[in-house]
Amino acid sequence: MKAAQISEYGDASVITINEIAKPVAGEGQVVVAVHAASINPFDTTIRQGYMQEMIPLEFPVTLGGDIAGEIVEVGQGVEDFEVGDTVYGQANVVAGNSGAFAEFAATKADQIGRAPAGISILEAASLPLAGVSAVQALTEHLDLQEGQKIFIHGGGGGIGSMAIQIAKHIGAHVATTATGDRVEFVRSLGADEVIDYKTQDFTEVLADYDAVFDTVGGDDFARTLDVLRRGGTAVSMIAQPDEAKAAELGVTALMQSTGVTTDRLDKLTALVEDGVVKPQVDKTFPLAQVAEAFAAREGGAVKGKVVLQITA
């Protein structure tokens, strides 16, 4: 089978399409014929080697996490899925799987769920990490409630676009950052207030917010704490919290490590099938053009997700 792999860390030019053996389902695993996969910022982080000390990889390694496709083999101990099920979820190597950017992927059965009805397989592939990240942050860490105010930093990206839709469904007032044509994009998702980060400072515009969901990271996460009311909570997908500043302001600051689980995927599926969350696929590439797909996502002009179409 074909797989997008790296044998060294670096930019997108280090990715090669290799012919490798089809994986076999181990105990508690399934093998999925991967019809589509999508690229997340975490895939870039892995490829560039930023996690190599924490998560050393054995080269060559197959890239990617998000998958959608059909189960073709079920391993021992798997009871909730069977051959022929259309599923979505994650197959990341760092989570004990075989990698997503391949024609077939072996993945743990507790990291997949049945794909939502009523959407395409390409749309399903765009959802797992971004959608679960938003569900986990808003409903578990932030416990967002109707009538509260949330600042979603980076609303035009894959995670941010999911979070805006879920927050509006909950009944929250949503402020977010965007620029260029992403301004109208996030408004179309339901954002009540949009700050153009190239011309405006969000700390001068926003105040007394109940919650912050940060998908941008860097020094901006510490600055987002300034928009919270005392007792508010901020969650970042990327940055470590400034605990001293949080204590001084009387707020809670957390860094989220997203866990893609069957339970969270099932919650996401319900939101999609109820029309609450609509997948946001901006660009699609074949597996052979995976380097170009990474370049598109890393170029910063994408609204939503970049998806790889792998098998028909």
Short mmCIF file of C-alpha atoms in Angstrom, two decimals:
data_model
loop_
_atom_site.label_atom_id
_atom_site.label_comp_id
_atom_site.label_asym_id
_atom_site.label_seq_id
_atom_site.Cartn_x
_atom_site.Cartn_y
_atom_site.Cartn_z
CA MET A 1 0.00 0.00 0.00
CA LYS A 2 1.00 3.65 -0.42
CA ALA A 3 1.81 5.80 2.60
CA ALA A 4 3.11 9.34 3.16
CA GLN A 5 6.18 8.95 5.35
CA ILE A 6 9.20 10.82 6.68
CA SER A 7 12.67 9.44 7.39
CA GLU A 8 13.93 12.68 8.89
CA TYR A 9 12.47 15.84 10.43
CA GLY A 10 12.03 18.95 8.32
CA ASP A 11 9.73 20.92 6.05
CA ALA A 12 7.22 19.37 3.68
CA SER A 13 9.97 18.40 1.23
CA VAL A 14 11.04 15.51 3.52
CA ILE A 15 7.75 13.66 2.89
CA THR A 16 7.90 10.73 0.47
CA ILE A 17 5.19 8.42 -0.85
CA ASN A 18 6.41 4.90 -0.11
CA GLU A 19 5.11 1.42 -0.83
CA ILE A 20 4.84 -0.41 2.52
CA ALA A 21 3.12 -3.48 3.95
CA LYS A 22 -0.56 -3.24 4.82
CA PRO A 23 -0.99 -3.19 8.63
CA VAL A 24 -2.60 -6.01 10.56
CA ALA A 25 -5.12 -5.45 13.36
CA GLY A 26 -3.65 -6.13 16.77
CA GLU A 27 -5.67 -6.81 19.89
CA GLY A 28 -8.20 -4.03 20.42
CA GLN A 29 -7.52 -2.60 16.96
CA VAL A 30 -9.25 -2.40 13.60
CA VAL A 31 -7.82 -1.87 10.14
CA VAL A 32 -9.53 0.88 8.15
CA ALA A 33 -9.39 1.37 4.40
CA VAL A 34 -8.69 5.09 4.54
CA HIS A 35 -10.85 6.96 2.04
CA ALA A 36 -9.82 10.39 3.34
CA ALA A 37 -7.64 12.03 5.97
CA SER A 38 -7.09 15.62 7.07
CA ILE A 39 -4.11 17.70 8.13
CA ASN A 40 -3.87 19.29 11.57
CA PRO A 41 -1.28 21.64 13.08
CA PHE A 42 -0.10 18.72 15.22
CA ASP A 43 0.97 16.89 12.04
CA THR A 44 3.26 19.80 11.21
CA THR A 45 4.62 19.79 14.76
CA ILE A 46 5.49 16.09 14.47
CA ARG A 47 7.02 16.43 11.00
CA GLN A 48 9.22 19.34 12.03
CA GLY A 49 10.56 17.45 15.05
CA TYR A 50 9.30 19.74 17.80
CA MET A 51 8.09 16.71 19.78
CA GLN A 52 11.12 14.50 19.20
CA GLU A 53 12.44 14.69 22.77
CA MET A 54 9.03 13.99 24.29
CA ILE A 55 7.88 11.51 21.61
CA PRO A 56 10.86 9.99 19.76
CA LEU A 57 9.86 8.33 16.49
CA GLU A 58 11.32 5.29 14.77
CA PHE A 59 11.87 6.19 11.10
CA PRO A 60 10.44 5.79 8.58
CA VAL A 61 7.11 6.83 10.07
CA THR A 62 3.70 7.40 8.50
CA LEU A 63 2.28 10.84 9.15
CA GLY A 64 -1.23 11.91 10.06
CA GLY A 65 -4.01 11.48 12.57
CA ASP A 66 -7.52 12.12 11.22
CA ILE A 67 -9.11 9.35 9.14
CA ALA A 68 -12.44 8.39 7.64
CA GLY A 69 -13.11 5.14 5.84
CA GLU A 70 -14.36 1.57 6.05
CA ILE A 71 -13.32 -1.16 8.47
CA VAL A 72 -11.78 -4.12 6.63
CA GLU A 73 -10.41 -6.11 9.59
CA VAL A 74 -11.34 -6.40 13.26
CA GLY A 75 -8.81 -7.48 15.86
CA GLN A 76 -9.32 -9.68 18.89
CA GLY A 77 -11.30 -8.08 21.71
CA VAL A 78 -13.15 -5.54 19.54
CA GLU A 79 -16.88 -5.80 20.13
CA ASP A 80 -18.41 -2.47 19.09
CA PHE A 81 -17.36 -2.45 15.43
CA GLU A 82 -17.44 -4.89 12.54
CA VAL A 83 -16.14 -5.22 8.99
CA GLY A 84 -18.00 -2.84 6.68
CA ASP A 85 -18.65 -0.09 9.24
CA THR A 86 -17.98 3.43 7.99
CA VAL A 87 -15.98 5.13 10.71
CA TYR A 88 -13.95 8.21 11.51
CA GLY A 89 -11.41 8.99 14.19
CA GLN A 90 -7.68 9.05 14.56
CA ALA A 91 -4.80 6.74 13.61
CA ASN A 92 -1.82 8.77 14.81
CA VAL A 93 1.43 6.88 15.31
CA VAL A 94 2.09 8.73 18.57
CA ALA A 95 -1.19 7.32 19.95
CA GLY A 96 -0.15 3.75 19.25
CA ASN A 97 -1.54 3.40 15.73
CA SER A 98 -0.02 3.01 12.25
CA GLY A 99 -0.55 6.53 10.81
CA ALA A 100 -3.38 8.14 8.83
CA PHE A 101 -1.83 9.24 5.55
CA ALA A 102 -1.93 5.78 4.00
CA GLU A 103 -4.30 3.56 2.05
CA PHE A 104 -4.90 1.46 5.16
CA ALA A 105 -4.49 2.29 8.85
CA ALA A 106 -4.49 0.16 11.98
CA THR A 107 -5.99 2.05 14.90
CA LYS A 108 -7.31 1.36 18.37
CA ALA A 109 -11.05 0.76 18.36
CA ASP A 110 -11.54 3.19 21.27
CA GLN A 111 -10.20 6.02 19.08
CA ILE A 112 -12.84 5.75 16.34
CA GLY A 113 -16.59 6.21 16.04
CA ARG A 114 -19.25 5.66 13.41
CA ALA A 115 -19.07 8.46 10.85
CA PRO A 116 -21.94 10.94 10.83
CA ALA A 117 -24.75 10.28 8.37
CA GLY A 118 -25.59 12.91 5.79
CA ILE A 119 -22.07 14.18 5.06
CA SER A 120 -19.38 13.07 2.63
CA ILE A 121 -16.40 10.94 3.61
CA LEU A 122 -14.16 13.95 2.87
CA GLU A 123 -16.17 16.05 5.31
CA ALA A 124 -16.06 13.29 7.92
CA ALA A 125 -12.25 13.17 7.66
CA SER A 126 -12.05 16.88 8.44
CA LEU A 127 -13.74 16.49 11.82
CA PRO A 128 -12.05 14.19 14.37
CA LEU A 129 -9.27 16.17 16.07
CA ALA A 130 -10.73 19.62 15.42
CA GLY A 131 -14.26 18.65 16.40
CA VAL A 132 -13.29 16.62 19.46
CA SER A 133 -10.94 19.41 20.61
CA ALA A 134 -13.84 21.86 20.52
CA VAL A 135 -16.26 19.46 22.23
CA GLN A 136 -13.76 18.63 24.96
CA ALA A 137 -12.79 22.24 25.63
CA LEU A 138 -16.26 23.80 25.59
CA THR A 139 -18.29 21.09 27.31
CA GLU A 140 -15.74 19.61 29.71
CA HIS A 141 -12.98 22.09 30.62
CA LEU A 142 -14.98 25.30 30.18
CA ASP A 143 -18.46 23.92 30.89
CA LEU A 144 -19.83 26.73 28.73
CA GLN A 145 -23.41 27.73 29.55
CA GLU A 146 -26.19 29.59 27.79
CA GLY A 147 -25.81 33.36 28.18
CA GLN A 148 -22.08 33.28 28.91
CA LYS A 149 -19.45 35.09 26.86
CA ILE A 150 -16.56 33.22 25.21
CA PHE A 151 -13.55 34.51 23.30
CA ILE A 152 -12.35 31.99 20.69
CA HIS A 153 -8.87 33.06 19.65
CA GLY A 154 -8.33 31.95 16.04
CA GLY A 155 -11.86 31.30 14.85
CA GLY A 156 -10.99 30.78 11.20
CA GLY A 157 -8.99 27.59 11.71
CA GLY A 158 -10.13 24.00 11.89
CA ILE A 159 -10.66 23.92 15.66
CA GLY A 160 -11.88 27.49 15.97
CA SER A 161 -14.52 27.07 13.27
CA MET A 162 -15.92 24.03 15.09
CA ALA A 163 -15.85 25.84 18.44
CA ILE A 164 -17.80 28.84 17.14
CA GLN A 165 -20.63 26.61 15.94
CA ILE A 166 -20.81 24.62 19.18
CA ALA A 167 -20.66 27.75 21.35
CA LYS A 168 -23.52 29.37 19.42
CA HIS A 169 -25.56 26.17 19.77
CA ILE A 170 -25.03 26.30 23.54
CA GLY A 171 -26.34 29.87 23.47
CA ALA A 172 -23.17 31.79 24.27
CA HIS A 173 -22.06 35.19 23.01
CA VAL A 174 -19.00 34.56 20.81
CA ALA A 175 -16.12 36.89 20.05
CA THR A 176 -13.25 35.74 17.85
CA THR A 177 -10.17 36.92 15.96
CA ALA A 178 -9.74 36.76 12.19
CA THR A 179 -8.45 38.82 9.30
CA GLY A 180 -9.00 39.16 5.54
CA ASP A 181 -11.67 36.93 4.04
CA ARG A 182 -11.78 34.93 7.27
CA VAL A 183 -13.70 37.81 8.87
CA GLU A 184 -16.80 37.06 6.81
CA PHE A 185 -16.16 33.34 7.20
CA VAL A 186 -16.34 33.41 11.01
CA ARG A 187 -19.35 35.71 10.88
CA SER A 188 -21.09 33.15 8.66
CA LEU A 189 -20.47 30.56 11.38
CA GLY A 190 -22.28 32.74 13.92
CA ALA A 191 -19.58 34.84 15.61
CA ASP A 192 -21.19 37.86 17.29
CA GLU A 193 -18.03 39.97 17.44
CA VAL A 194 -14.96 39.73 15.18
CA ILE A 195 -11.65 41.39 16.01
CA ASP A 196 -9.27 41.91 13.07
CA TYR A 197 -6.00 40.94 14.74
CA LYS A 198 -3.96 42.88 12.18
CA THR A 199 -5.56 46.21 13.08
CA GLN A 200 -7.08 45.68 16.55
CA ASP A 201 -5.84 44.57 19.96
CA PHE A 202 -8.37 42.16 21.42
CA THR A 203 -7.41 43.17 24.98
CA GLU A 204 -8.62 46.70 24.23
CA VAL A 205 -11.93 45.51 22.80
CA LEU A 206 -13.01 42.65 25.08
CA ALA A 207 -13.59 42.51 28.85
CA ASP A 208 -15.39 40.48 31.50
CA TYR A 209 -15.59 37.26 29.47
CA ASP A 210 -16.49 33.99 31.15
CA ALA A 211 -14.31 31.79 28.98
CA VAL A 212 -11.42 31.80 26.52
CA PHE A 213 -10.56 29.05 24.04
CA ASP A 214 -7.14 29.70 22.51
CA THR A 215 -6.08 27.96 19.29
CA VAL A 216 -3.21 30.36 18.49
CA GLY A 217 -0.78 30.00 21.41
CA GLY A 218 2.45 31.92 21.95
CA ASP A 219 2.44 35.04 24.10
CA ASP A 220 -1.17 35.64 23.09
CA PHE A 221 -2.45 33.01 25.52
CA ALA A 222 -1.16 34.96 28.50
CA ARG A 223 -2.73 38.11 27.03
CA THR A 224 -6.12 36.40 26.63
CA LEU A 225 -6.33 36.11 30.41
CA ASP A 226 -6.81 39.90 30.53
CA VAL A 227 -10.23 39.63 28.89
CA LEU A 228 -11.59 37.25 31.54
CA ARG A 229 -13.71 38.17 34.54
CA ARG A 230 -12.48 37.00 37.93
CA GLY A 231 -13.40 33.34 38.20
CA GLY A 232 -13.26 32.85 34.43
CA THR A 233 -11.42 30.02 32.68
CA ALA A 234 -9.06 29.94 29.71
CA VAL A 235 -8.04 26.82 27.79
CA SER A 236 -5.25 26.72 25.21
CA MET A 237 -4.60 24.05 22.61
CA ILE A 238 -0.96 25.11 22.31
CA ALA A 239 0.50 27.26 25.07
CA GLN A 240 1.48 26.46 28.64
CA PRO A 241 -0.47 28.62 31.13
CA ASP A 242 1.11 31.52 32.97
CA GLU A 243 0.05 30.30 36.40
CA ALA A 244 1.39 33.34 38.25
CA LYS A 245 -0.58 35.74 36.07
CA ALA A 246 -3.68 33.56 36.32
CA ALA A 247 -3.47 33.58 40.11
CA GLU A 248 -2.99 37.34 40.15
CA LEU A 249 -6.08 37.87 37.99
CA GLY A 250 -8.17 35.29 39.85
CA VAL A 251 -8.75 33.10 36.80
CA THR A 252 -8.05 29.50 35.78
CA ALA A 253 -5.72 28.75 32.86
CA LEU A 254 -5.29 25.28 31.37
CA MET A 255 -3.52 23.61 28.45
CA GLN A 256 -5.64 20.94 26.81
CA SER A 257 -4.31 17.63 25.57
CA THR A 258 -7.09 16.42 23.30
CA GLY A 259 -8.18 12.81 23.63
CA VAL A 260 -9.98 11.43 20.58
CA THR A 261 -12.28 8.78 22.06
CA THR A 262 -15.35 6.92 20.86
CA ASP A 263 -17.52 8.72 23.42
CA ARG A 264 -16.40 12.20 22.31
CA LEU A 265 -16.70 11.23 18.64
CA ASP A 266 -20.25 10.03 19.29
CA LYS A 267 -21.08 13.43 20.85
CA LEU A 268 -19.57 15.14 17.81
CA THR A 269 -21.54 12.85 15.48
CA ALA A 270 -24.78 13.85 17.20
CA LEU A 271 -23.96 17.54 16.73
CA VAL A 272 -23.22 17.00 13.04
CA GLU A 273 -26.34 14.92 12.40
CA ASP A 274 -28.46 17.51 14.21
CA GLY A 275 -27.09 20.21 11.91
CA VAL A 276 -25.28 22.06 14.71
CA VAL A 277 -21.78 21.51 13.34
CA LYS A 278 -21.14 21.78 9.61
CA PRO A 279 -17.74 20.54 8.37
CA GLN A 280 -15.53 23.25 6.91
CA VAL A 281 -13.40 21.77 4.11
CA ASP A 282 -11.49 24.45 2.24
CA LYS A 283 -9.05 22.50 0.05
CA THR A 284 -8.72 18.88 -1.08
CA PHE A 285 -5.59 17.14 -2.43
CA PRO A 286 -4.77 13.57 -3.52
CA LEU A 287 -2.29 11.62 -1.37
CA ALA A 288 0.40 12.12 -4.01
CA GLN A 289 0.23 15.89 -3.38
CA VAL A 290 0.53 15.67 0.41
CA ALA A 291 3.49 18.10 0.42
CA GLU A 292 1.38 20.68 -1.42
CA ALA A 293 -1.45 20.05 1.05
CA PHE A 294 0.86 20.78 3.99
CA ALA A 295 2.10 23.94 2.23
CA ALA A 296 -1.48 25.13 1.76
CA ARG A 297 -2.34 24.65 5.42
CA GLU A 298 0.90 26.13 6.67
CA GLY A 299 0.53 29.14 4.36
CA GLY A 300 -2.17 30.52 6.63
CA ALA A 301 -4.83 31.25 4.02
CA VAL A 302 -7.02 28.20 4.70
CA LYS A 303 -10.53 28.62 6.10
CA GLY A 304 -11.31 25.41 7.94
CA LYS A 305 -9.53 22.18 6.94
CA VAL A 306 -7.27 20.72 4.27
CA VAL A 307 -8.29 17.16 3.35
CA LEU A 308 -6.45 14.35 1.55
CA GLN A 309 -8.51 12.09 -0.70
CA ILE A 310 -6.76 8.72 -0.45
CA THR A 311 -8.97 5.96 -1.89
CA ALA A 312 -12.28 6.10 -3.70
#
